[in-house]
Short mmCIF file of C-alpha atoms and ligand atoms in Angstrom, two decimals:
data_model
loop_
_atom_site.label_atom_id
_atom_site.label_comp_id
_atom_site.label_asym_id
_atom_site.label_seq_id
_atom_site.Cartn_x
_atom_site.Cartn_y
_atom_site.Cartn_z
CA MET L 11 169.52 -2.47 148.02
CA THR L 12 170.19 -0.93 144.58
CA SER L 13 169.35 2.90 144.10
CA ASP L 14 167.03 3.67 141.26
CA PRO L 15 169.21 5.57 138.61
CA LEU L 16 166.00 7.27 137.40
CA SER L 17 164.96 8.74 140.95
CA ALA L 18 165.56 12.51 141.78
CA ARG L 19 168.96 13.37 143.06
CA PRO L 20 168.15 16.10 145.56
CA ASP L 21 171.79 15.58 146.79
CA ILE L 22 173.28 17.52 143.93
CA ASP L 23 175.21 20.34 144.88
CA PRO L 24 173.63 23.46 142.91
CA ALA L 25 177.15 25.21 142.51
CA LEU L 26 178.21 22.03 140.43
CA PHE L 27 175.05 22.22 138.53
CA ARG L 28 175.85 25.81 137.42
CA GLU L 29 179.25 24.75 136.71
CA VAL L 30 178.16 22.02 134.34
CA ALA L 31 175.28 23.98 132.70
CA GLY L 32 177.76 26.81 132.22
CA ARG L 33 179.90 24.57 130.03
CA PHE L 34 177.20 24.77 127.32
CA ALA L 35 178.53 27.82 125.32
CA THR L 36 175.81 30.24 124.34
CA GLY L 37 175.25 33.26 122.48
CA VAL L 38 173.48 36.36 124.39
CA ALA L 39 170.31 38.17 123.43
CA ILE L 40 168.28 40.99 124.80
CA VAL L 41 164.51 40.32 125.01
CA THR L 42 162.21 43.29 125.03
CA THR L 43 158.67 44.25 125.22
CA VAL L 44 156.47 47.56 125.40
CA VAL L 45 153.59 48.22 127.59
CA ASP L 46 151.82 51.86 127.70
CA GLY L 47 154.77 53.32 125.84
CA GLU L 48 157.27 51.99 128.49
CA ASP L 49 160.13 49.61 127.45
CA HIS L 50 161.07 46.66 129.35
CA ALA L 51 164.13 44.53 128.26
CA MET L 52 166.27 41.60 129.83
CA THR L 53 169.42 39.93 129.04
CA VAL L 54 169.03 36.18 128.38
CA ASN L 55 171.23 33.23 127.36
CA ALA L 56 168.27 30.57 127.66
CA PHE L 57 167.19 31.12 124.30
CA THR L 58 166.95 28.51 121.35
CA SER L 59 165.25 27.75 118.33
CA VAL L 60 162.16 25.04 118.86
CA SER L 61 160.09 24.46 115.58
CA LEU L 62 160.27 25.02 111.86
CA GLU L 63 156.48 24.26 111.38
CA PRO L 64 155.13 26.26 113.01
CA LEU L 65 158.26 28.47 113.48
CA LEU L 66 158.79 28.78 117.33
CA VAL L 67 161.65 29.83 119.65
CA LEU L 68 161.74 29.83 123.31
CA PHE L 69 163.46 31.98 126.18
CA CYS L 70 163.39 31.14 129.87
CA ALA L 71 162.46 33.87 132.23
CA GLU L 72 163.07 33.97 135.89
CA LYS L 73 159.94 34.21 137.79
CA VAL L 74 161.31 36.82 140.16
CA ALA L 75 162.53 39.04 137.42
CA ARG L 76 160.59 42.19 136.62
CA PHE L 77 160.65 41.38 132.98
CA HIS L 78 158.85 38.05 133.81
CA ASP L 79 155.20 39.29 134.56
CA VAL L 80 155.44 42.10 132.05
CA VAL L 81 156.10 39.74 129.06
CA LEU L 82 153.67 37.18 130.15
CA ASP L 83 151.08 40.12 130.10
CA THR L 84 152.03 41.72 126.80
CA GLY L 85 152.19 38.52 124.89
CA ARG L 86 154.58 40.10 122.41
CA TRP L 87 158.19 40.42 122.53
CA ALA L 88 161.47 40.86 120.49
CA VAL L 89 164.88 39.14 120.65
CA SER L 90 167.99 41.06 119.81
CA ILE L 91 170.84 38.65 119.20
CA LEU L 92 174.17 40.45 120.32
CA PRO L 93 177.42 41.03 118.66
CA ASP L 94 180.52 41.05 120.95
CA ASP L 95 180.70 44.95 120.91
CA MET L 96 177.44 44.90 122.74
CA ARG L 97 178.72 43.43 126.02
CA ASP L 98 177.95 46.75 127.69
CA ALA L 99 174.42 46.44 126.76
CA SER L 100 174.26 42.77 128.14
CA GLU L 101 175.60 43.70 131.41
CA TRP L 102 173.23 46.69 131.63
CA PHE L 103 170.11 44.79 130.86
CA ALA L 104 171.16 42.22 133.37
CA THR L 105 171.48 44.80 136.23
CA ARG L 106 168.49 44.10 138.76
CA GLY L 107 166.94 47.38 140.00
CA ARG L 108 168.18 49.75 137.16
CA ALA L 109 165.99 52.46 136.40
CA LEU L 110 163.42 51.34 133.44
CA ASP L 111 162.84 55.05 132.38
CA GLY L 112 165.29 55.63 129.40
CA GLN L 113 167.23 52.49 129.90
CA LEU L 114 167.41 52.10 126.10
CA GLN L 115 169.37 55.10 125.49
CA GLY L 116 173.03 54.52 124.57
CA TRP L 117 172.06 51.96 122.26
CA PRO L 118 170.48 52.91 118.86
CA HIS L 119 167.37 50.91 118.38
CA THR L 120 164.01 50.81 116.44
CA ARG L 121 160.52 49.48 116.78
CA GLY L 122 159.65 46.23 115.32
CA PRO L 123 157.00 46.44 113.14
CA ALA L 124 155.11 43.25 114.35
CA THR L 125 155.26 44.02 118.06
CA GLY L 126 156.26 47.59 118.54
CA ALA L 127 159.11 46.38 120.79
CA ALA L 128 162.48 47.72 120.45
CA THR L 129 165.02 45.88 118.43
CA PHE L 130 168.73 47.13 118.49
CA THR L 131 170.47 48.52 115.45
CA GLY L 132 173.58 46.56 116.27
CA ALA L 133 172.05 43.37 116.62
CA ILE L 134 173.32 40.59 114.47
CA ALA L 135 169.80 39.23 114.07
CA THR L 136 166.22 40.19 115.60
CA LEU L 137 163.13 37.88 115.81
CA GLU L 138 159.67 39.59 116.96
CA CYS L 139 157.29 36.85 118.52
CA ARG L 140 153.91 36.43 119.68
CA THR L 141 153.62 34.14 123.01
CA HIS L 142 152.59 30.65 121.88
CA ALA L 143 152.70 29.05 125.11
CA VAL L 144 154.09 29.37 128.62
CA HIS L 145 155.45 26.38 130.54
CA ASP L 146 156.35 25.99 134.24
CA GLY L 147 160.02 25.70 134.58
CA GLY L 148 160.65 25.55 138.18
CA ASP L 149 162.02 29.00 139.08
CA HIS L 150 161.86 29.89 135.45
CA SER L 151 158.89 30.08 132.92
CA ILE L 152 159.59 28.70 129.53
CA VAL L 153 158.24 31.30 127.14
CA VAL L 154 157.45 29.75 123.68
CA GLY L 155 157.00 32.37 120.94
CA GLU L 156 155.58 32.28 117.38
CA VAL L 157 157.86 34.08 115.00
CA LEU L 158 156.06 36.92 113.38
CA ALA L 159 159.11 38.75 111.74
CA LEU L 160 162.91 38.43 111.34
CA GLU L 161 165.63 41.06 110.41
CA THR L 162 169.36 40.78 110.16
CA PRO L 163 170.71 44.24 111.11
CA ALA L 164 174.29 43.40 111.36
CA PRO L 165 174.63 39.97 109.80
CA HIS L 166 178.40 40.15 109.63
CA ALA L 167 179.11 41.14 113.40
CA ALA L 168 180.91 38.69 115.58
CA PRO L 169 178.69 37.20 118.14
CA LEU L 170 178.63 37.75 121.88
CA ILE L 171 179.50 34.24 123.39
CA TYR L 172 178.91 33.38 127.13
CA TYR L 173 180.71 30.20 128.50
CA LYS L 174 181.62 29.39 132.08
CA GLY L 175 180.25 32.56 133.60
CA GLU L 176 182.09 34.84 131.16
CA TYR L 177 181.75 36.70 127.91
CA ARG L 178 184.00 35.66 125.32
CA SER L 179 184.39 36.21 121.42
CA LEU L 180 184.52 33.80 118.75
C1 FMN Z 227 174.74 36.53 130.26
C2 FMN Z 227 173.59 36.48 131.11
C3 FMN Z 227 172.37 35.61 130.75
C4 FMN Z 227 171.22 35.67 131.46
N1 FMN Z 227 170.28 34.74 131.06
C5 FMN Z 227 169.13 34.79 131.65
C6 FMN Z 227 168.22 33.95 130.98
O1 FMN Z 227 168.10 33.35 130.31
N2 FMN Z 227 166.82 34.16 131.85
C7 FMN Z 227 166.78 34.99 133.04
O2 FMN Z 227 165.54 35.12 133.50
N3 FMN Z 227 167.59 35.62 133.56
C8 FMN Z 227 169.05 35.63 132.71
N4 FMN Z 227 169.92 36.59 133.26
C9 FMN Z 227 169.75 37.43 134.27
C10 FMN Z 227 168.73 38.65 134.08
O3 FMN Z 227 169.33 39.21 132.72
C11 FMN Z 227 168.65 39.63 135.03
O4 FMN Z 227 168.30 38.86 136.18
C12 FMN Z 227 167.74 40.88 134.93
O5 FMN Z 227 168.50 42.06 135.75
C13 FMN Z 227 166.51 40.76 135.13
O6 FMN Z 227 166.05 42.05 134.97
P1 FMN Z 227 164.65 42.71 135.83
O7 FMN Z 227 164.59 41.98 137.12
O8 FMN Z 227 164.97 43.98 135.96
O9 FMN Z 227 163.76 42.30 134.88
C14 FMN Z 227 171.16 36.52 132.49
C15 FMN Z 227 172.31 37.29 132.86
C16 FMN Z 227 173.27 37.39 132.26
C17 FMN Z 227 174.61 38.26 132.50
#
């Protein structure tokens, strides 16, 4: 009997999947939102542009992350695309269980005019978004945002790269 090449392959090793997916080199960004004056933030590399008309981008948020429910509630968020000298910020905003109070201290930031969410002064570029759609993505949600505003605070900085589970520079 021949196997159906389109059928699900539950026998794939998750470690191999991570290794293969990790060979897609990405940038690194911090997504932020604010609720009742409290800042929330999370490091992501599952970020991409989606559409030009309308202007849409997406990021994927793990459902168990604290950031997940907060950003779905606020519906407004900002993305700061990181330069390679903000690796420490990437590591900090990927640290589960860190105190939320004062968590942005240490990295100069401002408030996006369209969302009130924090954007980092050292970022190569920033986007402010309103949630356009949320799709189920297994253990993640795929959060699609309509772009409300764009800035390029540090347009000539070298980008932070994530490849094979490690940070790199161009
Ligand atoms: C380089 C890098 C990229 C990451 N990308 C994502 C991502 O795209 N989506 C996601 O949900 N988590 C991603 N994470 C993990 C989250 O940043 C991490 O789980 C974070 O601590 C969640 O924060 P919270 O639970 O305090 O909200 C990434 C971590 C690193 C180091």
